mmCIF file of C-alpha atoms in Angstrom:
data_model
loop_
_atom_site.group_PDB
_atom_site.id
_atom_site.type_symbol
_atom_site.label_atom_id
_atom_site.label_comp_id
_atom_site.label_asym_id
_atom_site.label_seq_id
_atom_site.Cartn_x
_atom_site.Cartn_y
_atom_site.Cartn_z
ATOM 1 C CA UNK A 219 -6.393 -6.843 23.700
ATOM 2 C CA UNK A 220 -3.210 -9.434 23.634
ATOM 3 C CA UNK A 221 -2.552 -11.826 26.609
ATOM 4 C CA UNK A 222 0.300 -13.824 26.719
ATOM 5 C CA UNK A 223 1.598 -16.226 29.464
ATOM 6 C CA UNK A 224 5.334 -17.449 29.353
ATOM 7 C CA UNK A 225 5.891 -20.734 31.736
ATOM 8 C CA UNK A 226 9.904 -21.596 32.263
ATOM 9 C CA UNK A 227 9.285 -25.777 32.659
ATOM 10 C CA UNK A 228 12.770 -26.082 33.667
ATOM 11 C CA UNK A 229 15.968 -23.458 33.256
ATOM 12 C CA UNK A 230 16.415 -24.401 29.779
ATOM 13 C CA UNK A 231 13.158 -24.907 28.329
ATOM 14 C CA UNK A 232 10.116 -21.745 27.977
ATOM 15 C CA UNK A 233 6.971 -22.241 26.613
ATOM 16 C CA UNK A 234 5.162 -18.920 25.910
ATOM 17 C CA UNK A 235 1.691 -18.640 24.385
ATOM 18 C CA UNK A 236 -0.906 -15.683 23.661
ATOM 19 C CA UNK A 237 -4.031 -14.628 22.322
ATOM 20 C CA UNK A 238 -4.691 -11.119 20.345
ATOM 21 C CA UNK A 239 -8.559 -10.661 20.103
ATOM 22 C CA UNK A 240 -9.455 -8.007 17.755
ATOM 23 C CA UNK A 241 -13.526 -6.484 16.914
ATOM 24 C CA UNK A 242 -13.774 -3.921 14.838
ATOM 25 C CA UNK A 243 -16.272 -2.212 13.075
ATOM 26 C CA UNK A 244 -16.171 0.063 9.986
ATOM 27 C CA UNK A 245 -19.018 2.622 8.371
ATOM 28 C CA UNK A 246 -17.808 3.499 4.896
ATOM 29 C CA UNK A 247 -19.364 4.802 1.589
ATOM 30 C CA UNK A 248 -17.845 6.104 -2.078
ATOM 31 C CA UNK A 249 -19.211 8.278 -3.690
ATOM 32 C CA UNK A 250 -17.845 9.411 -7.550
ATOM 33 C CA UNK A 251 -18.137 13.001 -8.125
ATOM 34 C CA UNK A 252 -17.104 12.903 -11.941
ATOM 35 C CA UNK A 253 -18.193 10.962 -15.106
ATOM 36 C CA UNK A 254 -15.406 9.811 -17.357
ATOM 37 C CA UNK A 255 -16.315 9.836 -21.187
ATOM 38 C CA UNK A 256 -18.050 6.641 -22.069
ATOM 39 C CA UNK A 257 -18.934 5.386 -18.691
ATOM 40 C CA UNK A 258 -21.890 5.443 -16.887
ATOM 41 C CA UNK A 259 -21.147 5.886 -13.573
ATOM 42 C CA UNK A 260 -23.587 6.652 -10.476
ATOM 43 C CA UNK A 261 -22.227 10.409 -10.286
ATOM 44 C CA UNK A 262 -23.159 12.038 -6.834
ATOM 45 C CA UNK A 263 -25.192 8.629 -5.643
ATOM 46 C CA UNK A 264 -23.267 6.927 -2.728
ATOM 47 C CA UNK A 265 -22.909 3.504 -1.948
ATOM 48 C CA UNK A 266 -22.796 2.700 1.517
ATOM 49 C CA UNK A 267 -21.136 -0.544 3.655
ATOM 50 C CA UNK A 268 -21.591 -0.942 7.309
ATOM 51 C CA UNK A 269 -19.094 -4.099 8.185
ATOM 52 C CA UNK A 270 -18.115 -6.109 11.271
ATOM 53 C CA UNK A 271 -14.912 -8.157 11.610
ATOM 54 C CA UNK A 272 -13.669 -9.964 15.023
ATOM 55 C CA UNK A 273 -10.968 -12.730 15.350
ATOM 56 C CA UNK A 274 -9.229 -14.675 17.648
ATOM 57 C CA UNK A 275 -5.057 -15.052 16.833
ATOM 58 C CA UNK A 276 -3.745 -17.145 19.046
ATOM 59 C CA UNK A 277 0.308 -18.253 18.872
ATOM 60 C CA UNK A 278 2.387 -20.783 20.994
ATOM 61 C CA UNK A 279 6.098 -20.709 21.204
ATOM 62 C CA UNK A 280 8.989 -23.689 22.748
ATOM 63 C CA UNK A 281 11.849 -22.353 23.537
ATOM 64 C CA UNK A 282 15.319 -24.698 24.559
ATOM 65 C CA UNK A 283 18.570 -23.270 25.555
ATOM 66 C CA UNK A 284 21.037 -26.342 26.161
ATOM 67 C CA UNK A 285 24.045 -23.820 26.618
ATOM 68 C CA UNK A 286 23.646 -20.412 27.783
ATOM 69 C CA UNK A 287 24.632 -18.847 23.977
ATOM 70 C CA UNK A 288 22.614 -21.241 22.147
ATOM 71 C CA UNK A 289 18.310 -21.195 21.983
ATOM 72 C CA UNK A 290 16.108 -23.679 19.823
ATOM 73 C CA UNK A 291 12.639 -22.782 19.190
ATOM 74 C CA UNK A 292 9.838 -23.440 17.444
ATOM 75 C CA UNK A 293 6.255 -21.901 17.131
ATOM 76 C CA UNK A 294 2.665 -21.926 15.746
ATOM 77 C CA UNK A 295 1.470 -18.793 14.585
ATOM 78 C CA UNK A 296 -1.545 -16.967 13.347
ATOM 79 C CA UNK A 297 -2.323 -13.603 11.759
ATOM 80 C CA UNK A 298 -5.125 -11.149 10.771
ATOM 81 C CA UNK A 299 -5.384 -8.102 8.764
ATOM 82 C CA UNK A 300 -9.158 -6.724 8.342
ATOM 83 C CA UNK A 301 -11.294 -6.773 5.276
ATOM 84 C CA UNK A 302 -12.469 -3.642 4.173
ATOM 85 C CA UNK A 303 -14.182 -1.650 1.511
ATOM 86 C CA UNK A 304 -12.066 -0.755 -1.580
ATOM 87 C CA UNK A 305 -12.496 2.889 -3.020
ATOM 88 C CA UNK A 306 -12.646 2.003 -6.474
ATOM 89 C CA UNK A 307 -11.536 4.924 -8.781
ATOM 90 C CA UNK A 308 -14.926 4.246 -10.812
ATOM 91 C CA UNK A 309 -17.907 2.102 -9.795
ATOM 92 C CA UNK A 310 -21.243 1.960 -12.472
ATOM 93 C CA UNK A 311 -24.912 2.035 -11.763
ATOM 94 C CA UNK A 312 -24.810 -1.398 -11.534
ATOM 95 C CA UNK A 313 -22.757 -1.830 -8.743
ATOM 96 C CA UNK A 314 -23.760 -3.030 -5.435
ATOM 97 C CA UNK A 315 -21.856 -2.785 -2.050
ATOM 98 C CA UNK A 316 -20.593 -6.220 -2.133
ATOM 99 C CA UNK A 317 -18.097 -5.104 -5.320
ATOM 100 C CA UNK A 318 -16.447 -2.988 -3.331
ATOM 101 C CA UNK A 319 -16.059 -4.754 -0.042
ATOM 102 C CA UNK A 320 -13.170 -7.634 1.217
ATOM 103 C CA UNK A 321 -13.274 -9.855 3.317
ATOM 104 C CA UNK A 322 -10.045 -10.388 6.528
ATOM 105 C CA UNK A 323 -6.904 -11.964 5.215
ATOM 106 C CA UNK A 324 -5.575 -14.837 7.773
ATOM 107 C CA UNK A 325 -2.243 -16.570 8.187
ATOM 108 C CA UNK A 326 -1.481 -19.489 9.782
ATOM 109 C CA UNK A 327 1.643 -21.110 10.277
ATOM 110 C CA UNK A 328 4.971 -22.913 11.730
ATOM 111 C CA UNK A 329 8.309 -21.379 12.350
ATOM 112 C CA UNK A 330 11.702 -23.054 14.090
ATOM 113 C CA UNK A 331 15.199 -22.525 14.227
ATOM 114 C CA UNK A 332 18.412 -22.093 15.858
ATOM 115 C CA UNK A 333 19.977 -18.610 17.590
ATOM 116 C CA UNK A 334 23.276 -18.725 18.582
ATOM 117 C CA UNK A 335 26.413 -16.409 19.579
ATOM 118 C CA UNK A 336 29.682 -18.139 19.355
ATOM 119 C CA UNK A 337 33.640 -17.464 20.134
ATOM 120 C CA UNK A 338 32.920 -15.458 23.054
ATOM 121 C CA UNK A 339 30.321 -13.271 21.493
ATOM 122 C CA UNK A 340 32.352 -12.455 17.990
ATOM 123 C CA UNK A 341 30.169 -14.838 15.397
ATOM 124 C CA UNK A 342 26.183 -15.147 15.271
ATOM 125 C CA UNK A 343 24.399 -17.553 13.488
ATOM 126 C CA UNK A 344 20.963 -17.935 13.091
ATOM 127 C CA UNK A 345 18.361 -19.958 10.702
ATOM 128 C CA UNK A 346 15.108 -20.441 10.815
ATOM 129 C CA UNK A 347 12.463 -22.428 8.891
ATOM 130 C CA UNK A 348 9.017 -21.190 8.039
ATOM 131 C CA UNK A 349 5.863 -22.096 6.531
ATOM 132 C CA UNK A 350 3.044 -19.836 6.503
ATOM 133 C CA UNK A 351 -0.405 -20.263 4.825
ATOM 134 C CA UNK A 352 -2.757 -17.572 3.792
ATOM 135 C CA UNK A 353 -6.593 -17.391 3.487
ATOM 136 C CA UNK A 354 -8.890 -14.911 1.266
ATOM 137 C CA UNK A 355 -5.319 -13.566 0.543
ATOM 138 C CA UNK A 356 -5.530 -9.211 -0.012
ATOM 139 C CA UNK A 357 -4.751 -8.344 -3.406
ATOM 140 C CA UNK A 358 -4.362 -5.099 -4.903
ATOM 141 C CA UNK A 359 -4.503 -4.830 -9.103
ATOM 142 C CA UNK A 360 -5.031 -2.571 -11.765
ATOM 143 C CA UNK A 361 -8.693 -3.500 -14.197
ATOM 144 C CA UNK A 362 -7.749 -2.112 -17.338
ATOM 145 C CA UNK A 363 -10.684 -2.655 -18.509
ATOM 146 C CA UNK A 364 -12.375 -0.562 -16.084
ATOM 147 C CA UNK A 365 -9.434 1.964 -15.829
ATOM 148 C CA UNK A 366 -9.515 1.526 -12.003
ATOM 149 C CA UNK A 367 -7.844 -0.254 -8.667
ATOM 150 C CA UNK A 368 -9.432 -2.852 -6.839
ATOM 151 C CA UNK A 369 -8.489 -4.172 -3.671
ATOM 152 C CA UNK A 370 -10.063 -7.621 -3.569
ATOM 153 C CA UNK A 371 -9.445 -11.313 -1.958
ATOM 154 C CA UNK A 372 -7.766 -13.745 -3.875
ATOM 155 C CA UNK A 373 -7.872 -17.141 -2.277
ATOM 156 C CA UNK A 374 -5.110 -18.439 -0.650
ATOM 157 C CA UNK A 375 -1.098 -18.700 -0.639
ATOM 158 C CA UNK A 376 1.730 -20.473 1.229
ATOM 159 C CA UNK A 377 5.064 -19.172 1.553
ATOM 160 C CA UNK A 378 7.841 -21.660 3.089
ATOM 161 C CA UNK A 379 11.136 -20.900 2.695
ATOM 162 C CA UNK A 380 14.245 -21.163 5.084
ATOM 163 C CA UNK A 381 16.258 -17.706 6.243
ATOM 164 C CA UNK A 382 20.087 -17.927 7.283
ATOM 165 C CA UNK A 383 21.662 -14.951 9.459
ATOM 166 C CA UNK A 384 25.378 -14.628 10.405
ATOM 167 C CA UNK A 385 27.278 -11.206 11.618
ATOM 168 C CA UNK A 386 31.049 -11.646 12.603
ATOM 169 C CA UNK A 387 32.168 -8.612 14.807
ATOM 170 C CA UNK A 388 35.974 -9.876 15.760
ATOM 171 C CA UNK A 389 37.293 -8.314 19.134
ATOM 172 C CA UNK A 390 40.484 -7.523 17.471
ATOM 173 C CA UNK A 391 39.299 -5.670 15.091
ATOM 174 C CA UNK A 392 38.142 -1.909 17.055
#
């Protein structure tokens, strides 16, 4: 479920804030139904995973409108995408469950900027500022080693950057 409350303070300022909860629960298992020359794989012997993930993603938004064309905001964020279990293309007798499983990838962050329409509606401009931070980041890759794809968790990453908008749409021009 997602609940989200928006409060206007005054006529030009909103504050908005939610909550997405999310429980899920997966039952998976790989099984390799082939043996590739020089590998010993467990051929026909399943490996099973039974795995529970729940979370709590809450965000909170300001929003200012001085002028009617014109909004400010600014917002703290989170995010959540589930672990899982990665269906390797090869796993050997030696593998256990835990090579195969990853854990939930989180992001947490801050985001602000300006929207605006100008000259009666004919020019936008927008920016905005971000900086978001990721945990047990989900990482696909190629072992060549292994001849196989992993999906796996890679510690963490922060992207920050700044993104500029504009669309001019002239009235004289039909």
């Amino acid at each position: 479920p997602f609940a989200q409350v928006t409060w206007k303070v005054v006529p030009q300022l909103e504050l908005s804030s939610g909550i997405r909860y999310t429980h899920e629960t997966k039952d998976s298992f790989f099984v390799h139904p082939v043996n590739r020359p020089g590998q010993i794989n467990r051929l026909n012997d399943p490996i099973y995973k039974d795995q529970t993930f729940t979370n709590w993603s809450p965000e909170i938004t300001a929003s200012y409108k001085p002028v009617p064309n014109v909004n400010i905001y600014g917002g703290f964020k989170t995010g959540y995408k589930s672990g899982g279990f990665s269906n390797q293309s090869s796993y050997t007798n030696a593998s256990i469950p835990a090579d195969l499983d990853f854990e939930p990838e989180k992001a947490k962050g801050f985001e602000g900027g300006i929207k605006t329409t100008l000259f009666n509606n004919q020019l936008r401009f927008d920016v905005a500022l971000y900086s978001y931070e990721y945990t047990n980041l989900q990482v696909d890759f190629f072992e060549a080693q292994t001849f196989r794809y992993i999906t796996t968790n890679a510690g963490s990453a922060r992207t920050k950057g700044v993104e500029l908008s504009t669309e001019w749409a002239p009235i004289s021009v039909p």
